[in-house]
Tab-separated table of C-alpha atoms in Angstrom:
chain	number	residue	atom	x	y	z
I	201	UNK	CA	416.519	-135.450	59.222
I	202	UNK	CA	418.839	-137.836	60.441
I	203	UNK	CA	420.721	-135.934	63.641
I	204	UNK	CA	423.180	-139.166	64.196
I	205	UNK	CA	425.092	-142.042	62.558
I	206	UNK	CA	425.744	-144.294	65.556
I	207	UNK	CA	428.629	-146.289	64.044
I	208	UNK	CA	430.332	-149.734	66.243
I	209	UNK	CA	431.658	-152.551	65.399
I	210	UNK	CA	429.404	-155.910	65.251
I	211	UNK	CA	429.840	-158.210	67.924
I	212	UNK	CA	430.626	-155.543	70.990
I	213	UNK	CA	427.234	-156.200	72.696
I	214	UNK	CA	425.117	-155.335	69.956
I	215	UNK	CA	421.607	-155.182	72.363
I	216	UNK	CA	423.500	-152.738	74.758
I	217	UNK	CA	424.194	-150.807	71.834
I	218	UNK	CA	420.698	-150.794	70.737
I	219	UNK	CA	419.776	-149.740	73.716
I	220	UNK	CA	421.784	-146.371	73.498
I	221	UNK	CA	420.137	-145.876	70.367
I	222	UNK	CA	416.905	-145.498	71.637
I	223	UNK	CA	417.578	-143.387	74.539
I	224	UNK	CA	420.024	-141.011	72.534
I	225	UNK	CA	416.843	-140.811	69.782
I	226	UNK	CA	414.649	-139.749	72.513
I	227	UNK	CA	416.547	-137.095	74.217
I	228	UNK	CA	417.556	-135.899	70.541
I	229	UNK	CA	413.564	-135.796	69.935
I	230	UNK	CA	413.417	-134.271	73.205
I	231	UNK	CA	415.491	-131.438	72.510
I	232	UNK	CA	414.995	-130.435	68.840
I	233	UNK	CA	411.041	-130.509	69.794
I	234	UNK	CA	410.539	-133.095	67.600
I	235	UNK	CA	407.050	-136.230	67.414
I	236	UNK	CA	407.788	-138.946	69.787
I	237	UNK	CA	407.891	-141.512	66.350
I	238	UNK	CA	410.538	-139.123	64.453
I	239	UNK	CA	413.272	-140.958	63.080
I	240	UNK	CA	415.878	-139.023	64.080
I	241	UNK	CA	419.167	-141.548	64.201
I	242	UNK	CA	420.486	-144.537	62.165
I	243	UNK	CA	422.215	-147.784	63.464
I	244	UNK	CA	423.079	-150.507	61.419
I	245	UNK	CA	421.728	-153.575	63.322
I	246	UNK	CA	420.328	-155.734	60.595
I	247	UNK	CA	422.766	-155.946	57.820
I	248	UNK	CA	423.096	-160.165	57.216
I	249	UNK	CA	426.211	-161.260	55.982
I	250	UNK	CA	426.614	-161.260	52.531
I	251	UNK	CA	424.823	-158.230	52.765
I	252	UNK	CA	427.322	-155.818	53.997
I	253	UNK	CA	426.532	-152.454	52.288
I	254	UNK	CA	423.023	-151.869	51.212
I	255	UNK	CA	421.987	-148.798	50.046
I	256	UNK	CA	419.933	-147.616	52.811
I	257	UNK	CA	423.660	-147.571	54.776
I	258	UNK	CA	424.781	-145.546	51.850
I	259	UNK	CA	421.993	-143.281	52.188
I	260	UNK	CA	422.069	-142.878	55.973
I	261	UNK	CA	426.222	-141.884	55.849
I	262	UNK	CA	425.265	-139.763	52.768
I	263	UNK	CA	422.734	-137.408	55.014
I	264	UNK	CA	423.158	-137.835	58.527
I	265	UNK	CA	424.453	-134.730	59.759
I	266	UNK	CA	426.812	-136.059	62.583
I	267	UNK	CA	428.777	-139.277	63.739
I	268	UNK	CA	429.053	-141.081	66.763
I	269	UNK	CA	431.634	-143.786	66.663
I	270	UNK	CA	431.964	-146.103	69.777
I	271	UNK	CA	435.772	-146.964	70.830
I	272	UNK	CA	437.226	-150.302	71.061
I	273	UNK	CA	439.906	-151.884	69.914
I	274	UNK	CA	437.391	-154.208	67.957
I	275	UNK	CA	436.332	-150.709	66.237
I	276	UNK	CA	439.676	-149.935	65.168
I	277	UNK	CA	440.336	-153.491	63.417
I	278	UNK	CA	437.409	-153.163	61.499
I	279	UNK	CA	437.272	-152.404	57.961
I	280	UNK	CA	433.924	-151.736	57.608
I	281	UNK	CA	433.955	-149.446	60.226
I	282	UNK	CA	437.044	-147.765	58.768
I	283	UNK	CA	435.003	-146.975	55.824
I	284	UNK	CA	431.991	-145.406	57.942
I	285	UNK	CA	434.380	-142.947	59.114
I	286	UNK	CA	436.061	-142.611	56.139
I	287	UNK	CA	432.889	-141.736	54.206
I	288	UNK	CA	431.632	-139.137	56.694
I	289	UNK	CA	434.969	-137.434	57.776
I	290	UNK	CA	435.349	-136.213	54.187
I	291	UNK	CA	432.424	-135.015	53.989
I	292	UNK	CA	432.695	-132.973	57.471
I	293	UNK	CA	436.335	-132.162	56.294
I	294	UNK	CA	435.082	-130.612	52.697
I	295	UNK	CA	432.635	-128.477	54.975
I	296	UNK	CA	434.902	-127.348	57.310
I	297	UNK	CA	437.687	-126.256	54.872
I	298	UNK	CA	434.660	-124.192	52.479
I	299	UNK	CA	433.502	-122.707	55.776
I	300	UNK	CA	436.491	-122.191	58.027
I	301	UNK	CA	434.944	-123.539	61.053
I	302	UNK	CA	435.687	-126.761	63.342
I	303	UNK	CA	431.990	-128.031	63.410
I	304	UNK	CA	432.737	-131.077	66.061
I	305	UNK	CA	430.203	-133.070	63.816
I	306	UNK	CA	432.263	-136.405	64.381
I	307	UNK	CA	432.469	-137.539	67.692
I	308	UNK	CA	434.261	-140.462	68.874
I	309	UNK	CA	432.872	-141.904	72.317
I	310	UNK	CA	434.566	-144.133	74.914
I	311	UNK	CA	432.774	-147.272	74.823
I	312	UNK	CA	435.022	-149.158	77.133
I	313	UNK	CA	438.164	-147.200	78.833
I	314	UNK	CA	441.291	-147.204	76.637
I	315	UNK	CA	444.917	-148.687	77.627
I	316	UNK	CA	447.220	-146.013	77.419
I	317	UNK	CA	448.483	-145.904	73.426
I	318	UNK	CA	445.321	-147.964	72.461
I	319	UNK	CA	443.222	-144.920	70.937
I	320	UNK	CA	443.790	-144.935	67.378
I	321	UNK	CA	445.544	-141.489	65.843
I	322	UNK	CA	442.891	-140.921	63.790
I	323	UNK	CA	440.433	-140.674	66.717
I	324	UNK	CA	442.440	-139.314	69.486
I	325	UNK	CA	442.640	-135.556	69.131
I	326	UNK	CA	438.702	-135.705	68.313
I	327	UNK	CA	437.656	-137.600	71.487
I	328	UNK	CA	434.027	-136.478	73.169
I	329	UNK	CA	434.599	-134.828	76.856
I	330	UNK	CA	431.797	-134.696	79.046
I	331	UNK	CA	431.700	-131.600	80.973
I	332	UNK	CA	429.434	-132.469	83.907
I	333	UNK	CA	431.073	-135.935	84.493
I	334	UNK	CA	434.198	-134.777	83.810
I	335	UNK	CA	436.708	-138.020	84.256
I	336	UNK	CA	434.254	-140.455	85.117
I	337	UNK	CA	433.509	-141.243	81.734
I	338	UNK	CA	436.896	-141.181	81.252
I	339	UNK	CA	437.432	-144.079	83.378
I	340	UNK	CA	434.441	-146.310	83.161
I	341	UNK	CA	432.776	-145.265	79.526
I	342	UNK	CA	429.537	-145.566	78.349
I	343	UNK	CA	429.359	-149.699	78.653
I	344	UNK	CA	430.022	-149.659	82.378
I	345	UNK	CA	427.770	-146.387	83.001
I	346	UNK	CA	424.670	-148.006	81.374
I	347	UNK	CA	425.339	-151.549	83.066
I	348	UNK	CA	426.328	-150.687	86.516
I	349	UNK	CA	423.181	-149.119	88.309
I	350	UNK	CA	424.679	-147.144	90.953
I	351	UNK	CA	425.686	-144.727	87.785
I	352	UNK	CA	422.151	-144.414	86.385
I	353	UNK	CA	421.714	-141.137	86.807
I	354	UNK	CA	425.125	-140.447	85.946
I	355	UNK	CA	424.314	-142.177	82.494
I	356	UNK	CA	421.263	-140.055	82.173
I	357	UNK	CA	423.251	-136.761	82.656
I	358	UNK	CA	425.604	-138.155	80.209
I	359	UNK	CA	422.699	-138.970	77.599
I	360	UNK	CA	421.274	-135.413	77.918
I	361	UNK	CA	424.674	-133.779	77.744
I	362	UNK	CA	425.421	-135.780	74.231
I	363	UNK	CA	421.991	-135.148	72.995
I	364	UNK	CA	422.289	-131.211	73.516
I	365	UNK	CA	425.581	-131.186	71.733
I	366	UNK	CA	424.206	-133.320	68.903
I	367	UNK	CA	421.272	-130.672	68.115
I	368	UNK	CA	423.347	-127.833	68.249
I	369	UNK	CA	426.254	-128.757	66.359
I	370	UNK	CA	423.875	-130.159	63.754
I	371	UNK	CA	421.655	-126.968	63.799
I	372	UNK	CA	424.760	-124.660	64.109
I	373	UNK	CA	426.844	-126.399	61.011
I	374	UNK	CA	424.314	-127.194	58.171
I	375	UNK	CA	426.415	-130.555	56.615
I	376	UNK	CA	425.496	-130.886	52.927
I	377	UNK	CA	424.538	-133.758	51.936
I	378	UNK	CA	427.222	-136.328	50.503
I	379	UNK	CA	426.616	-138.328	47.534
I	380	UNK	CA	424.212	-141.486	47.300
I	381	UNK	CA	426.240	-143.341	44.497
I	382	UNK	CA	429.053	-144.256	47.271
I	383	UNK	CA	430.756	-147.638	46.744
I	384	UNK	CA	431.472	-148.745	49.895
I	385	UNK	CA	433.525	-151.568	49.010
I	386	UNK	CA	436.172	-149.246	46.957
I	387	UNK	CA	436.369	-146.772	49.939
I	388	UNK	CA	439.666	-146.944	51.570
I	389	UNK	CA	439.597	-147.166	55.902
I	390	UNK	CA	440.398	-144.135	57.869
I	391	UNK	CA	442.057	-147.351	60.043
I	392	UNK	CA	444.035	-148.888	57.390
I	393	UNK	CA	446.689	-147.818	54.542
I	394	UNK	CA	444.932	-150.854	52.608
I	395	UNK	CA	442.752	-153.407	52.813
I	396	UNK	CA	443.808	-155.673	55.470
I	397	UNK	CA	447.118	-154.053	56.309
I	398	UNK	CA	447.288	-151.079	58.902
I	399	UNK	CA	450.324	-148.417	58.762
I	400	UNK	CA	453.557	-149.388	60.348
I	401	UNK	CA	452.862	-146.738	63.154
I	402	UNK	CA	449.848	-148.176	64.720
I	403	UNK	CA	450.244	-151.645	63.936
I	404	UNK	CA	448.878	-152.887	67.989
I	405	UNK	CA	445.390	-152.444	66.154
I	406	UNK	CA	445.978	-155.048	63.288
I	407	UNK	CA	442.985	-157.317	63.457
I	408	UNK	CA	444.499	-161.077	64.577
I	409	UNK	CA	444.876	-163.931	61.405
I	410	UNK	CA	442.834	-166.497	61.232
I	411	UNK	CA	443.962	-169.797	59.367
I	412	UNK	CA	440.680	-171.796	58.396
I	413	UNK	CA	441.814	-175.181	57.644
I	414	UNK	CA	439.063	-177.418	55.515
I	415	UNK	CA	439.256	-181.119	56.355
I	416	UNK	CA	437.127	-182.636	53.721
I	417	UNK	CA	437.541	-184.123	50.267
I	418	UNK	CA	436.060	-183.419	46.466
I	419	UNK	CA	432.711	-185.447	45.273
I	420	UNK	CA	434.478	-188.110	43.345
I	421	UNK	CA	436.283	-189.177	46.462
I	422	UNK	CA	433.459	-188.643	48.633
I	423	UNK	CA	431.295	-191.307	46.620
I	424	UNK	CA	433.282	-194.084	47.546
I	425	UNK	CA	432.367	-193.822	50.769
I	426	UNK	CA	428.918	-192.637	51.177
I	427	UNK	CA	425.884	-192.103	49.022
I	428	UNK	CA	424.963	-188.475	49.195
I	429	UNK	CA	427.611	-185.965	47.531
I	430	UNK	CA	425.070	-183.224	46.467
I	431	UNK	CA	427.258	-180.895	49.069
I	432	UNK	CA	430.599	-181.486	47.483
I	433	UNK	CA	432.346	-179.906	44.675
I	434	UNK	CA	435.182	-180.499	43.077
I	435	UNK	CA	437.535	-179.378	45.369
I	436	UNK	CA	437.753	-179.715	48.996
I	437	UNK	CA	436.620	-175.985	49.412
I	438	UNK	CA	433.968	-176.442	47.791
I	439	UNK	CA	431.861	-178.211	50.573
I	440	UNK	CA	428.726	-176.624	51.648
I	441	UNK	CA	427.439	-179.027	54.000
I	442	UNK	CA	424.253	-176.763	54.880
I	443	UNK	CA	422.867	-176.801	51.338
I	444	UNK	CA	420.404	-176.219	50.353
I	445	UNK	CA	419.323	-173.584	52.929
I	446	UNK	CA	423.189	-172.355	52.720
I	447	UNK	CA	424.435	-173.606	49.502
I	448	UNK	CA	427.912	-171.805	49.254
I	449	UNK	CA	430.597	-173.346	50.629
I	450	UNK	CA	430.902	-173.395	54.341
I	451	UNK	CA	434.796	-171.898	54.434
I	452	UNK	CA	433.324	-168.617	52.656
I	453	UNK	CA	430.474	-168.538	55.565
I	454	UNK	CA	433.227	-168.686	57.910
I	455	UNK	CA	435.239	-166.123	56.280
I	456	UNK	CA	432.403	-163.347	56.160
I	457	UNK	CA	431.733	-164.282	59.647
I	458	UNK	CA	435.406	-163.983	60.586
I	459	UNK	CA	435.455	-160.563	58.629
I	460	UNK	CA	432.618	-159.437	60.435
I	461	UNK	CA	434.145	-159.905	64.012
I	462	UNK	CA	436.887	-157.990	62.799
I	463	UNK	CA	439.109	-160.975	62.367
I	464	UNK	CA	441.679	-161.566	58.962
I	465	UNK	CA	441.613	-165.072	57.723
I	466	UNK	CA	443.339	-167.166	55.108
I	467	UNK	CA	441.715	-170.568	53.663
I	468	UNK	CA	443.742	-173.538	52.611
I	469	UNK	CA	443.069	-177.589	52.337
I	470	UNK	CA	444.112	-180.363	54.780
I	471	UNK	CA	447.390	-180.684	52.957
I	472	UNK	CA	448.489	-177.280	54.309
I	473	UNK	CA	447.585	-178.210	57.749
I	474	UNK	CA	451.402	-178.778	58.839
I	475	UNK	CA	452.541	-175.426	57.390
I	476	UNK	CA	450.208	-173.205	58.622
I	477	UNK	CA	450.290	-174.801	61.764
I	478	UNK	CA	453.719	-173.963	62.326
I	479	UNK	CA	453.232	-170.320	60.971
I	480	UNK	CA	450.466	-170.273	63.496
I	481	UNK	CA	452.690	-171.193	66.359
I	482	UNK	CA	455.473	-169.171	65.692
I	483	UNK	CA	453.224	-165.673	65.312
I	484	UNK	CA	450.228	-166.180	67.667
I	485	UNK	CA	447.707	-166.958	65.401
I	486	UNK	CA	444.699	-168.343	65.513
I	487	UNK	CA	444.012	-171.675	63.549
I	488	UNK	CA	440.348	-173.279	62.886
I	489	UNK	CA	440.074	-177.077	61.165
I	490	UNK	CA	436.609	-177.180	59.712
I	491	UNK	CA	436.145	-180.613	59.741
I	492	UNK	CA	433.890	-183.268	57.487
I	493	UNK	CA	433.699	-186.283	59.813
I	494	UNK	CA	432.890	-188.210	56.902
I	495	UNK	CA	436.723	-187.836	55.509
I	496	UNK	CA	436.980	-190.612	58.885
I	497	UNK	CA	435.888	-193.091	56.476
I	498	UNK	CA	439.146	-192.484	54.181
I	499	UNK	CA	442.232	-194.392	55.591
I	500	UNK	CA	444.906	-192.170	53.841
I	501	UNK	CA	443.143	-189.048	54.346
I	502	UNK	CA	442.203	-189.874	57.885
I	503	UNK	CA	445.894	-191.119	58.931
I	504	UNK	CA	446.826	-187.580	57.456
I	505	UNK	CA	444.233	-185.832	59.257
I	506	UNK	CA	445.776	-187.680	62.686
I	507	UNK	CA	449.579	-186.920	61.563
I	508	UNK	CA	448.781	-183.412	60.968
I	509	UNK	CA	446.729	-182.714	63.915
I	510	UNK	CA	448.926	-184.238	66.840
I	511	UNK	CA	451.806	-182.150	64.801
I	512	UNK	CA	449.776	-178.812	65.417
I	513	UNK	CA	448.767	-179.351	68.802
I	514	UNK	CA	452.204	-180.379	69.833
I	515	UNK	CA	453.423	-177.018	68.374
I	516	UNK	CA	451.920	-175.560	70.930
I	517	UNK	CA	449.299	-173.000	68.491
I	518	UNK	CA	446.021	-171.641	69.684
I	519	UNK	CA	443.806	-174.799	67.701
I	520	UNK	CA	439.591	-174.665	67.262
I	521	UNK	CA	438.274	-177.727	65.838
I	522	UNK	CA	434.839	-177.333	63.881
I	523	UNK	CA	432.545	-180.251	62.900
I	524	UNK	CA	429.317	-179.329	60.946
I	525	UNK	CA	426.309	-181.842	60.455
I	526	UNK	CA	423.411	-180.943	58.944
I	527	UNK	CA	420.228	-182.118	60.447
I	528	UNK	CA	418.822	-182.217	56.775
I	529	UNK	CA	421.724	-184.838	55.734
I	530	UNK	CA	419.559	-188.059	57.162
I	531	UNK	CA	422.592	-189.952	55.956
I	532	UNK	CA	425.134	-188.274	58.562
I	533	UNK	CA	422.510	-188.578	61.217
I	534	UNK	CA	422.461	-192.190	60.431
I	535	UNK	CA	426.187	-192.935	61.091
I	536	UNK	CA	426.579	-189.534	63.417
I	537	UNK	CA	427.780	-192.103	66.508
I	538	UNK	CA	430.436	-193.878	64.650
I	539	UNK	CA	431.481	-190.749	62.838
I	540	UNK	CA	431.577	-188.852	66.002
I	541	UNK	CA	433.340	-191.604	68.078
I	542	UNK	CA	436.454	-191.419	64.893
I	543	UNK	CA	436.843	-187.375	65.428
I	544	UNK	CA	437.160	-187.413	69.223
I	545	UNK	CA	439.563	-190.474	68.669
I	546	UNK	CA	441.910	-188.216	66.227
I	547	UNK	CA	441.326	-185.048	68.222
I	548	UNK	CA	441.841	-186.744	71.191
I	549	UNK	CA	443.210	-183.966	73.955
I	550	UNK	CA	441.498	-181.461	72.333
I	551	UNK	CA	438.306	-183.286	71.670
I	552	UNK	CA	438.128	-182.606	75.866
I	553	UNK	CA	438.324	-178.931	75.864
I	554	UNK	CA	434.757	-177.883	75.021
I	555	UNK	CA	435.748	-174.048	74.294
I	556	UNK	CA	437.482	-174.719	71.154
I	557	UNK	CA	435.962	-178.155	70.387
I	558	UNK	CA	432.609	-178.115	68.668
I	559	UNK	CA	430.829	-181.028	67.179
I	560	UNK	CA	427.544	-181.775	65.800
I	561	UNK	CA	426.851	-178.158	64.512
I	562	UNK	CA	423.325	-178.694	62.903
I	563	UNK	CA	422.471	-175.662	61.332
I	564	UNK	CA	424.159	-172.785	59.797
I	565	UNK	CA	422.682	-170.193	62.389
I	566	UNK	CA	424.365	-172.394	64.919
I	567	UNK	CA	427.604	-172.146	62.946
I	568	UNK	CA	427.203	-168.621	63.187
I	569	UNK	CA	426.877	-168.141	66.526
I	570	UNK	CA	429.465	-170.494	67.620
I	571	UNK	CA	432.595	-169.691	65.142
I	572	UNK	CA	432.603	-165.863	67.007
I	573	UNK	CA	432.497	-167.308	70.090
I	574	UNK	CA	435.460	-169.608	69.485
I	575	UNK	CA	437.664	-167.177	67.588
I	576	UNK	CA	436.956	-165.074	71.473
I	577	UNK	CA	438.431	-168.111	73.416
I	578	UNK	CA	440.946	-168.370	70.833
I	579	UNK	CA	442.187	-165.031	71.233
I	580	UNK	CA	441.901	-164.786	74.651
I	581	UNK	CA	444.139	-167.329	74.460
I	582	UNK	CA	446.802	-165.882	72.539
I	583	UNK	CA	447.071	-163.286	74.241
I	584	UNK	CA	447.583	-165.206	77.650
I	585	UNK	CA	449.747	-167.826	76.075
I	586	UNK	CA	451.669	-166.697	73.139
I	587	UNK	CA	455.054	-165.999	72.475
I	588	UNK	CA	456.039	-162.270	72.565
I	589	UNK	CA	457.945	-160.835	69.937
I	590	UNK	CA	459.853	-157.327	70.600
I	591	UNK	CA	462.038	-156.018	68.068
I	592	UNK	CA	465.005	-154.386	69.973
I	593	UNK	CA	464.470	-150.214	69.971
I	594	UNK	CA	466.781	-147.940	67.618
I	595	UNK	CA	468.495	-147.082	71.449
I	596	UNK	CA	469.194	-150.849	72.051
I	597	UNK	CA	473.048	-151.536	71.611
I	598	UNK	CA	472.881	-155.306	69.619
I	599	UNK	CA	477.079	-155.357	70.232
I	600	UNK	CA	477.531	-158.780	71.901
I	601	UNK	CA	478.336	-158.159	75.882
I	602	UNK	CA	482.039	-157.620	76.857
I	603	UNK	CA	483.289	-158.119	80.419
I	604	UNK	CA	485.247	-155.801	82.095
I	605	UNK	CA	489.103	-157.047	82.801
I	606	UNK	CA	492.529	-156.443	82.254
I	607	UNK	CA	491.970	-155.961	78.276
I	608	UNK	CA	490.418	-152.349	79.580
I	609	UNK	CA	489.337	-150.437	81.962
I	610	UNK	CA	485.255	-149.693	81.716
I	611	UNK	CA	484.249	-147.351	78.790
I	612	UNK	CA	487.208	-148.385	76.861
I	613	UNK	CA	486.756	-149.670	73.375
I	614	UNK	CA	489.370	-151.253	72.143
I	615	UNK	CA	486.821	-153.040	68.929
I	616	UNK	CA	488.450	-151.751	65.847
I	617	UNK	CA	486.559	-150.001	63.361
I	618	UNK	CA	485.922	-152.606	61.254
I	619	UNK	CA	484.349	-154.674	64.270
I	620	UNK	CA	486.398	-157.455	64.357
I	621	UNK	CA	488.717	-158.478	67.050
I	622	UNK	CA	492.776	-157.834	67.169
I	623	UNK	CA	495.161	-160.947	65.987
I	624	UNK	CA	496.567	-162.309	68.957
């Protein structure tokens, strides 16, 4: 029997995470008096992209009989995770309602302390307490009581506490099983009215837009200029420069793997470049070039590339500049100097900021890990740099301001109705 679903959101420190797992499984084990190899939890830590909802995920939300989710404001973003709680708070809320009872099965823990406002509505009036460590948890959460040593045995009390409320809410309120035929996909968030857009009242969790810009050119054009084309298509989003180990195109890699880190993301050619640039700059957004450094080689497309590019980072956006390489493509590694040497030469005060500027990605994997790490700097960015935009209240008077003089005295308005000013 599956006591737990530990549900979190990819990318928040996935081996601490892991680690919880294991010691919640063993004081569950513990507790219920159960063999020291009983599976007795589920977390999903080996879903690939691509991949994102296998049946034995569909299985484990269909039986587990309670649901840990960890808080952060990456949690709330995410779709995926949306749909985990979705999923098993109908289930507890069919229960519930057929039994009149408030089992407690779903149990949102503090991962990382919440800003005031920042816990989503959903979540909030179901939030765990811990009685023996009573605002301490409150104010570090789990993360910090696991990593910070002088709270070791506070994180053990903790663990033990959870445990004994897992087994007896589980034993206490018998869940049914849900059904195994779930798709995932069509299940709405708990987060989100729809997919991709949150509800006008909690709109500080909508996951930050990502504008993936790809810098590279369709096989016919590509053959003029070198000899291999096998990883072009016939359009510019069509390049999969890590075929054949990764033969779809690299922009849909990069928008799983955006998805995945909780991130929205829209996908356009080099000719938008300009436009989005601007929307970028003007909404603090995030904008990524993924760049072919063999489009160098075309003059027009390569004076455009340079046009657009000084444009965008004169705008003043949050800008990430991607070049993949293959270390299969022996003709790339061939001209890699001179092809390197023309990027850094059009990129030229960003080419210096090693955060946001990666070249010479060999490999897919590397791709992987390094897109998630510049959409963080990106962010982080954003938020330190970009423009704040604050509607004025319902309160907020928009009248232009008047001064006080001889036209009347201080509370006086002499506007008539219609708001326009008296002939003089």
């Amino acid at each position: 029997m599956l006591y737990f679903f530990l549900s979190y959101a990819r990318g928040d420190e996935d081996a601490l995470v892991q680690r919880l797992y294991e010691d919640l499984s063993a004081e569950v084990r513990l507790i219920a008096g159960l063999p020291r190899d009983e599976r007795v939890g589920f977390v999903d830590r080996t879903i690939l992209l691509g991949e994102r909802w296998p049946q034995r995920l569909v299985e484990a939300l269909s039986t587990c009989r309670s649901f840990l989710a960890l808080m952060t404001p990456r949690y709330f973003q995410s779709e995926p995770c949306g749909q985990e709680w979705r999923i098993f708070a109908d289930r507890t809320a069919r229960y519930d309602q057929q039994n009149g009872v408030d089992s407690s099965l779903l149990k949102p823990l503090m991962w990382i302390p919440a800003r005031p406002g920042r816990i989503h509505p959903v979540a909030s009036p179901l939030q765990y307490s811990s009685h023996s460590l009573g605002d301490l948890y409150q104010r570090l959460g789990v993360r910090q009581l696991m990593r910070l040593q002088r709270h070791s045995d506070d994180y053990r009390t903790f663990l033990f506490e959870l445990a004994n409320q897992i087994v007896s809410s589980v034993e206490e309120h018998p869940l049914p099983e849900g059904q195994r035929t779930i798709d995932l996909r069509a299940t709405p968030s708990a987060f989100h009215q729809a997919p991709g857009q949150l509800a006008a009242d909690v709109d500080q969790f909508a996951p930050m837009l990502v504008h993936f810009i790809v810098a590279a050119s369709h096989r016919d054009e590509m053959s003029t200029v070198r000899q291999h084309v096998t990883t072009y298509g016939n359009h510019a989003l069509d390049w999969a420069p890590y075929g054949p180990p990764l033969p779809d195109p690299v922009v849909d890699y990069a928008r799983e793997i955006a998805a995945d880190h909780s991130y929205r993301s829209t996908v356009v050619d080099l000719s938008e470049l300009a436009r989005r640039a601007e929307q970028a700059a003007r909404y603090n957004q995030i904008m990524v070039l993924i760049v072919d450094a063999w489009l160098t080689r075309l003059p027009a497309q390569r004076q455009s590339l340079a046009a657009h590019a000084t444009a965008a980072l004169r705008d003043g956006g949050t800008t990430a500049v991607l070049i993949p390489s293959s270390r299969d493509d022996t003709e790339t590694r061939e001209h890699w100097q001179s092809l390197s040497r023309a990027c850094r030469e059009i990129f030229d005060d960003l080419a210096s900021d090693d955060e946001l500027y990666r070249s010479n990605i060999l490999t897919h994997r590397a791709f992987q890990e390094e897109l998630p790490e510049v959409l963080e700097v990106a962010r982080n960015r954003v938020f330190s740099r970009g423009a704040v935009h604050r509607p004025p209240s319902l309160a907020t008077d928009t009248r232009p301001p008047r001064i006080d003089g001889p036209w009347g005295a201080e509370g006086d308005d002499t506007t008539p109705e219609d708001g326009r000013d008296n002939e003089r």
